[in-house]
Tab-separated table of C-alpha atoms in Angstrom:
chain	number	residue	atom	x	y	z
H	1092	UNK	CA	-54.598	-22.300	148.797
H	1093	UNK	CA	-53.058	-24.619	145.930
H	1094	UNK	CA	-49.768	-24.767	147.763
H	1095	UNK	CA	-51.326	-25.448	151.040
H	1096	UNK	CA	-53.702	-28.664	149.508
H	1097	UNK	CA	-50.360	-29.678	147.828
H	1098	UNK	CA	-48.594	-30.019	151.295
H	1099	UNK	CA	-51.815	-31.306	152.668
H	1100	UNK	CA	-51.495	-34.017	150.025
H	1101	UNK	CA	-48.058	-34.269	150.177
H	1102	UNK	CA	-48.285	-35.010	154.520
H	1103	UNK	CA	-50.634	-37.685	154.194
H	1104	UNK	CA	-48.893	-39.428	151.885
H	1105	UNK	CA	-45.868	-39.147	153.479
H	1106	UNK	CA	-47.617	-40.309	156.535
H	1107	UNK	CA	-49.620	-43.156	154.783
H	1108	UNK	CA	-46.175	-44.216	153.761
H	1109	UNK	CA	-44.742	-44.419	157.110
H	1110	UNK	CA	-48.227	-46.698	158.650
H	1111	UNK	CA	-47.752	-48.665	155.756
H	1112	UNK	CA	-44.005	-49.217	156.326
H	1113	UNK	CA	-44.772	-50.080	160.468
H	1114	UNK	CA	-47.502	-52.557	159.159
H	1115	UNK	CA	-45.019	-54.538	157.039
H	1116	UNK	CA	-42.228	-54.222	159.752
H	1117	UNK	CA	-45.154	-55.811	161.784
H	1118	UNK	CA	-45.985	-58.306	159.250
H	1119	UNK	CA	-42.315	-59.312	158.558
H	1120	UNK	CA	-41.009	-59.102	162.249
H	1121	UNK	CA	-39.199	-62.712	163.515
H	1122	UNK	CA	-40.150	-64.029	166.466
H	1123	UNK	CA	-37.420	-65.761	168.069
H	1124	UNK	CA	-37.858	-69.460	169.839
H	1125	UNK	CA	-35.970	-70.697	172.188
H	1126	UNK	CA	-35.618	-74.317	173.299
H	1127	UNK	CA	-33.421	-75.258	176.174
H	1128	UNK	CA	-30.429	-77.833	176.109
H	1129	UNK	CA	-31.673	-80.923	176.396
H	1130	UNK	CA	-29.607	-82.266	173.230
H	1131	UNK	CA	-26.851	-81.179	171.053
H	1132	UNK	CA	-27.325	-77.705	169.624
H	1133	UNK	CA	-27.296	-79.570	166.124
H	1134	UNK	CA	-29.866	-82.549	167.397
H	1135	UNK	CA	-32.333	-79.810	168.792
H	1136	UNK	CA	-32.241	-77.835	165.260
H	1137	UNK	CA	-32.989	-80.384	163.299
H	1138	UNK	CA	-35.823	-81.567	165.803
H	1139	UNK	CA	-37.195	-77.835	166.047
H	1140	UNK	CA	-36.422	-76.441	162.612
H	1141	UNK	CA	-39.219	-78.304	160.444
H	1142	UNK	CA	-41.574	-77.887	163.383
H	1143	UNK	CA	-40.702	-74.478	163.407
H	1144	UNK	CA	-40.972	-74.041	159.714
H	1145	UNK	CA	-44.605	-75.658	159.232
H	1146	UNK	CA	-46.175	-73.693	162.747
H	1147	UNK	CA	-44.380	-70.300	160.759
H	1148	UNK	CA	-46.471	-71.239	157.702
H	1149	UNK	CA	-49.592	-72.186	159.329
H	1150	UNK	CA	-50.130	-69.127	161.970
H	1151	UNK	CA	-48.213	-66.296	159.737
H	1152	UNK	CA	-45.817	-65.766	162.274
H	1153	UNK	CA	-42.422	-65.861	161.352
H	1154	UNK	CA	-40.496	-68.132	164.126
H	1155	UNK	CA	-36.828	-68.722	164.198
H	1156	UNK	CA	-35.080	-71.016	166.625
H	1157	UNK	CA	-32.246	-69.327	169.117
H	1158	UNK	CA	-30.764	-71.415	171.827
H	1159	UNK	CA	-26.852	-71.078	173.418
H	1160	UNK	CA	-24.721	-73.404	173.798
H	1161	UNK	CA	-25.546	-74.777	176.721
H	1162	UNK	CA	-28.687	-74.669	178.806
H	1163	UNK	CA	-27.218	-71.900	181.249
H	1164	UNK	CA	-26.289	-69.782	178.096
H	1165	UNK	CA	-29.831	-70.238	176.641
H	1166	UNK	CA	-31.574	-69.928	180.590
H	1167	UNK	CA	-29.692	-66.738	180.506
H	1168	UNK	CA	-30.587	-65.798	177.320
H	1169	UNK	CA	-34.656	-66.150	178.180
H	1170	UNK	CA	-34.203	-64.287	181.104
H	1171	UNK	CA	-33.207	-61.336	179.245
H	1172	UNK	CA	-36.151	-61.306	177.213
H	1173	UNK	CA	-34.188	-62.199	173.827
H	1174	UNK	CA	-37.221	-64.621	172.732
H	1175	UNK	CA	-40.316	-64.285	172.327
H	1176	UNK	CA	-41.458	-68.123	172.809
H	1177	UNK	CA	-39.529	-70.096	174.324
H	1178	UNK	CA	-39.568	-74.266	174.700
H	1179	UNK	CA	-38.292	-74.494	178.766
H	1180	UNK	CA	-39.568	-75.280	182.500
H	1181	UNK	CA	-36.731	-72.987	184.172
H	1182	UNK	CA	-39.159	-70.078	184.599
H	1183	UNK	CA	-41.222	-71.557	187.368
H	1184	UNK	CA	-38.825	-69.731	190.426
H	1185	UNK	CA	-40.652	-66.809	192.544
H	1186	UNK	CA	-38.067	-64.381	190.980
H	1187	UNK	CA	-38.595	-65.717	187.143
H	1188	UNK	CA	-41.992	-65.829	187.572
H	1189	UNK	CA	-42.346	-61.998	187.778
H	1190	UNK	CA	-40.739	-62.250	184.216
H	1191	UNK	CA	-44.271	-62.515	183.048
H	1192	UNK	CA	-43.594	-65.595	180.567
H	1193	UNK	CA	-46.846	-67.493	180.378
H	1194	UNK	CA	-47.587	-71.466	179.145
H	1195	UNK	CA	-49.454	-71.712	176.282
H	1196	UNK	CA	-49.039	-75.307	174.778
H	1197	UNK	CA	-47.059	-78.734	176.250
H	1198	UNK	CA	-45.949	-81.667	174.300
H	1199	UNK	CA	-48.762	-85.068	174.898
H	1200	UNK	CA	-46.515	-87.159	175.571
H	1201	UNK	CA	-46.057	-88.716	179.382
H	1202	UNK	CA	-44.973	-86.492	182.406
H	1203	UNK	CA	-40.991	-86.509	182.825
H	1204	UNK	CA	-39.960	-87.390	186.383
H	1205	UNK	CA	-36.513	-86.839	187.883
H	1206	UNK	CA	-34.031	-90.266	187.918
H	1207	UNK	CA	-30.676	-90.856	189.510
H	1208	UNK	CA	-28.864	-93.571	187.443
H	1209	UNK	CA	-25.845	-95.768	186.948
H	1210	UNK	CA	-24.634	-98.152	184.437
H	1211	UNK	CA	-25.947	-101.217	184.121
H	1212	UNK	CA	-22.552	-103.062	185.460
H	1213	UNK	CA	-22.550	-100.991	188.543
H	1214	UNK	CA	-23.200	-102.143	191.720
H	1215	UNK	CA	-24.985	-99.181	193.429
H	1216	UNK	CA	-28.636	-100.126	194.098
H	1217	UNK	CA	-29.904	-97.389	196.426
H	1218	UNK	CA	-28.808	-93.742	197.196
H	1219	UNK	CA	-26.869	-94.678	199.925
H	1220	UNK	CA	-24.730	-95.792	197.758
H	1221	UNK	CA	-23.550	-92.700	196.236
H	1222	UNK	CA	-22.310	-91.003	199.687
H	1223	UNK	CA	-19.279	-89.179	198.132
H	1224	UNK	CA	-19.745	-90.663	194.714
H	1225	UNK	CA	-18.992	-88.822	191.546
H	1226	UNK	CA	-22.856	-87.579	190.298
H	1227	UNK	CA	-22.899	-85.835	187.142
H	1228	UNK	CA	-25.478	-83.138	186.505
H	1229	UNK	CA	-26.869	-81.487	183.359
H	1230	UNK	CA	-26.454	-78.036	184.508
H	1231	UNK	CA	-27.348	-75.938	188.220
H	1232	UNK	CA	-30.090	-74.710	185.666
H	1233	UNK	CA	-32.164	-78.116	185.147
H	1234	UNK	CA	-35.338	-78.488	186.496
H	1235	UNK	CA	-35.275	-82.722	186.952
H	1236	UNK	CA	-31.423	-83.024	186.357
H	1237	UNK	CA	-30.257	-80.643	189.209
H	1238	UNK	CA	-32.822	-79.107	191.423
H	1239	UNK	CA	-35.601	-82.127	192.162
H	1240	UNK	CA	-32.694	-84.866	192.473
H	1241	UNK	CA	-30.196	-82.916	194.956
H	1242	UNK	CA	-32.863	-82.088	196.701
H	1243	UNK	CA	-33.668	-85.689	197.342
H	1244	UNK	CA	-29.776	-86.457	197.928
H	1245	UNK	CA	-29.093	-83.441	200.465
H	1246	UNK	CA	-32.824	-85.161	202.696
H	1247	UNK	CA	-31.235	-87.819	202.601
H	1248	UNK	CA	-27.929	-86.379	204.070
H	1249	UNK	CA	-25.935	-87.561	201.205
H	1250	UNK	CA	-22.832	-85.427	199.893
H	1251	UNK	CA	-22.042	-86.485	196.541
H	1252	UNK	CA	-19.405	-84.532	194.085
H	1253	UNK	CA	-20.915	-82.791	191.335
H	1254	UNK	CA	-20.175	-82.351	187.841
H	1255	UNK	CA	-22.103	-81.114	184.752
H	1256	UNK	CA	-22.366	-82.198	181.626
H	1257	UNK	CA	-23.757	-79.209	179.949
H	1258	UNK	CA	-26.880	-80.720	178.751
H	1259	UNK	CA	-28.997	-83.861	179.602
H	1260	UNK	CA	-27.509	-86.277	176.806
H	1261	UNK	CA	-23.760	-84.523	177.611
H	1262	UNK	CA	-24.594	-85.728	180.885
H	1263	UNK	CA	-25.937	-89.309	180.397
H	1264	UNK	CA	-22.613	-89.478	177.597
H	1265	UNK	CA	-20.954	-88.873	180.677
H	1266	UNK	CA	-22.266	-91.587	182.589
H	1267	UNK	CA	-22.450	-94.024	179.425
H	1268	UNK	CA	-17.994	-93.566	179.110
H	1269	UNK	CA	-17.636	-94.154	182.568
H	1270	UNK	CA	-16.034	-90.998	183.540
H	1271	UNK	CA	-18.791	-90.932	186.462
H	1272	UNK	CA	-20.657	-93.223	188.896
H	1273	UNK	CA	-24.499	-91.811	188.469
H	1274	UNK	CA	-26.071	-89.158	186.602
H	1275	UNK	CA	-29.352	-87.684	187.546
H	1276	UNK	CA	-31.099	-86.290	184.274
H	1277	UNK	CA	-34.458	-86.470	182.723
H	1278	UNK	CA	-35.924	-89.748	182.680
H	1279	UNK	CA	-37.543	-89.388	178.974
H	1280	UNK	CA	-34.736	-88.271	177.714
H	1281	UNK	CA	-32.411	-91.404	178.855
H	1282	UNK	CA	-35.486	-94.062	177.419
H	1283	UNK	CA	-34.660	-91.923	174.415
H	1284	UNK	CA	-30.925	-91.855	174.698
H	1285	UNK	CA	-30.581	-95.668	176.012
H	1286	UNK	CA	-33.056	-96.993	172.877
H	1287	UNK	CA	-31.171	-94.338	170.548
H	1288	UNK	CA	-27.233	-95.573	171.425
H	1289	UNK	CA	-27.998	-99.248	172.953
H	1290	UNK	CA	-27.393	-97.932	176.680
H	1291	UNK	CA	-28.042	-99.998	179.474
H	1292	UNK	CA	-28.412	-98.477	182.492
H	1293	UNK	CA	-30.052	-98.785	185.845
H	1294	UNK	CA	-32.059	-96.055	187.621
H	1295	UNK	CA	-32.057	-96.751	191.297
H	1296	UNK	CA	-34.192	-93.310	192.318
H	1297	UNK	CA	-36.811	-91.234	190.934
H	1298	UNK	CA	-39.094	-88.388	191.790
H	1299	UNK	CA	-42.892	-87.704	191.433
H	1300	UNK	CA	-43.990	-87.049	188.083
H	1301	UNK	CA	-44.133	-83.087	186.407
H	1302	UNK	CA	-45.280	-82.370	183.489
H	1303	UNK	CA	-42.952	-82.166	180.031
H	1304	UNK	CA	-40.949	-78.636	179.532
H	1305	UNK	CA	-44.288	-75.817	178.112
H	1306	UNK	CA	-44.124	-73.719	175.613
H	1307	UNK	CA	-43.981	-70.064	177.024
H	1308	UNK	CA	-44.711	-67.112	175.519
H	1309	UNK	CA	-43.001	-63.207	176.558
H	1310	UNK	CA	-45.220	-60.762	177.722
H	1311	UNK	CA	-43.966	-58.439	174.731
H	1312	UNK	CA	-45.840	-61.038	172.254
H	1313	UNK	CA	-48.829	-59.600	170.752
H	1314	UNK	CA	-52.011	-61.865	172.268
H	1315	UNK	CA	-53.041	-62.413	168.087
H	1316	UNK	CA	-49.833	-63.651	167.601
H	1317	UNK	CA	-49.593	-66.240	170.720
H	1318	UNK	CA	-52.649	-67.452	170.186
H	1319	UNK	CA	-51.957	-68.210	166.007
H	1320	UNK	CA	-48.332	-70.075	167.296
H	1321	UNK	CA	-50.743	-71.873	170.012
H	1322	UNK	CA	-52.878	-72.866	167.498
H	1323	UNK	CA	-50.857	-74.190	164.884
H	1324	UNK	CA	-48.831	-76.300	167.305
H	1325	UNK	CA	-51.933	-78.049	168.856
H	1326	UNK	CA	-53.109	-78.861	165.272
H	1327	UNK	CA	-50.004	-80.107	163.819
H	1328	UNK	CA	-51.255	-83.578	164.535
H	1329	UNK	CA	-54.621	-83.269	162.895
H	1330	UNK	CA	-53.087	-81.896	159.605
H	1331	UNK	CA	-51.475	-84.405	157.175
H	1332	UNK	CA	-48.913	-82.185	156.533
H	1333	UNK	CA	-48.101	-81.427	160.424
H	1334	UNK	CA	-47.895	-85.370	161.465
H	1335	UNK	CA	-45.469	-86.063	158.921
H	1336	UNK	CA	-43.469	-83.599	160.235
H	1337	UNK	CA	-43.886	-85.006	163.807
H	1338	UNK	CA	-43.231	-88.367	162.769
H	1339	UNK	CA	-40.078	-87.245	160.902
H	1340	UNK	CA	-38.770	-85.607	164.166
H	1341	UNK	CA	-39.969	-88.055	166.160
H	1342	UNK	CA	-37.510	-90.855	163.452
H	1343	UNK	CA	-34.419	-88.710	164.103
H	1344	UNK	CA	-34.519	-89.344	167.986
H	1345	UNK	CA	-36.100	-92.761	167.248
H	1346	UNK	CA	-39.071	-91.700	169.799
H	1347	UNK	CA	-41.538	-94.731	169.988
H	1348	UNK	CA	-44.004	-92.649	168.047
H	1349	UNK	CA	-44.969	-89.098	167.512
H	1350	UNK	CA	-44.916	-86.159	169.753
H	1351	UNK	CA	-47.797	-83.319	169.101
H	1352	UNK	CA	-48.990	-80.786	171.697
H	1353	UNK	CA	-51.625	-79.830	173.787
H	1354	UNK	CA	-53.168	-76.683	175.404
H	1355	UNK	CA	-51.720	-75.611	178.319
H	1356	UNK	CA	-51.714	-72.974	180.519
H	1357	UNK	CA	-49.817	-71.983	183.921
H	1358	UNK	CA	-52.008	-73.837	186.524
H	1359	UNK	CA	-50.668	-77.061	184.368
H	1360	UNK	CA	-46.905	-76.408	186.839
H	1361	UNK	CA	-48.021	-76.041	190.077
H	1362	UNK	CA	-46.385	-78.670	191.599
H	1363	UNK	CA	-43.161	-76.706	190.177
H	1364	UNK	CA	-43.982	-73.928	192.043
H	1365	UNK	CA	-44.473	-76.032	195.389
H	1366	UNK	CA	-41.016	-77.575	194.834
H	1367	UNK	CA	-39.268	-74.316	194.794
H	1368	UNK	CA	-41.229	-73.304	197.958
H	1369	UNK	CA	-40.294	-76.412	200.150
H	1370	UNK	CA	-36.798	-76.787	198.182
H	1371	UNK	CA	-33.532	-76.950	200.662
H	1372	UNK	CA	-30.901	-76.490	198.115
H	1373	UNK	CA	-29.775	-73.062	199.164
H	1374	UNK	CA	-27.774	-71.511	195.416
H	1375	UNK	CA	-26.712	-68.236	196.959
């Protein structure tokens, strides 16, 4: 009897042991974030990295920022599940959608919109213009820097020869050194790039407006722990502590003021969802 309460004893500690251990694996896990190319690799870490590093201290979930080296790399990389948020609006395709990634916060700041630009010197004042011209692209990936603008270009029967640049700002560089006639990226991003680097440029088409890239959580994410990341990004604003770190990121891309974030949730891209119903750019 004393031998068999011993190994009673002994079992449940050995098995209190093991819960204990899969708690603080639990606790400790990192939960990877990924934010697509719109920037350097460098310029997006130290955007994301203090943001990252207050919302890890705030909800108790440890976040650390994953991208690729370009946006195809990191598309590719969200696709495969390797994050568990992730900062992008290339999920919005009937075949990505059955990914199960769902919006759970957006920046507040204004809705992004598609432009086709050229340099300010440059003649071209309408898309007619760029029949056969040399258009540089961010990558086949982006949302407003591929799909929405050749989409516009192929209704309007134009043929133009693409390039890519890899990522938005690799793609307005592009424009800005005159190694292209037009580039079709992100309008927010080129206000920010033209005020940034003293570009002058001269947008001669743009689309409707969608709303700024969400932040998307995997399936795989624990509810608790996508709604403490939710929460602490939507508060950063109201906290001392969380606008200075806004306005320091906001300094470094010398944005006209602060970026926080809102609640947001998948009804917020709809008119994402229509595009890639009615699109006619056929990638197979």
């Amino acid at each position: 009897m004393r031998i068999s309460r011993c190994i009673a004893v002994f079992l449940l500690g050995l098995l209190w042991t093991v819960l204990s251990s899969a708690v603080r694996a639990e606790e400790e896990q990192t939960y990877y974030f990924g934010v697509l190319n719109q920037r350097s690799v460098q310029l997006t870490a130290q955007y994301w990295n203090p943001i990252l590093r207050y919302v890890s201290e705030r909800s108790g979930v440890p976040l650390e920022l994953r991208m690729g080296k370009t946006a195809v790399e990191t598309t590719a990389m969200t696709v495969r599940g390797e994050f568990a948020f992730v900062f992008t609006n290339h999920l919005f395709t009937p075949e990505r959608e059955r990914l199960g990634y769902r919006v759970i916060a957006r920046p507040d700041s204004p809705d992004i919109q598609a432009s086709i630009t050229v340099r300010k010197d440059c003649p071209f004042r309408s898309l007619s213009d760029l029949d056969m011209a040399i258009v540089v692209f961010p990558s086949r990936e982006a949302f407003v820097g591929y799909w929405v603008p050749m989409d516009a270009l192929l209704k309007s029967g134009i043929k133009v020869q693409a390039v890519f640049g890899g990522n938005q700002e690799g793609a307005i560089a592009q424009l800005q050194a005159g190694a292209v006639e037009a580039a079709a990226v992100n309008n927010r991003v080129l206000e920010n790039y033209g005020r940034r680097e003293n570009f002058r440029y001269r947008v001669i088409w743009i689309s409707e407006p969608y709303h700024d890239l969400p932040v998307m959580v995997n399936p795989a994410v624990p509810k608790s722990k996508a709604e403490a990341v939710r929460n602490a990004l939507i508060g950063m604003r109201n906290d001392p502590e969380g606008r200075k770190v806004l306005e320091t990121s906001a300094a470094l891309l010398k944005l006209p003021e602060p970026v926080g974030f809102v609640s947001a949730d998948d009804r917020d891209y709809d008119n994402y969802r229509r595009f890639y119903r009615q699109t006619i750019i056929n990638e197979d």
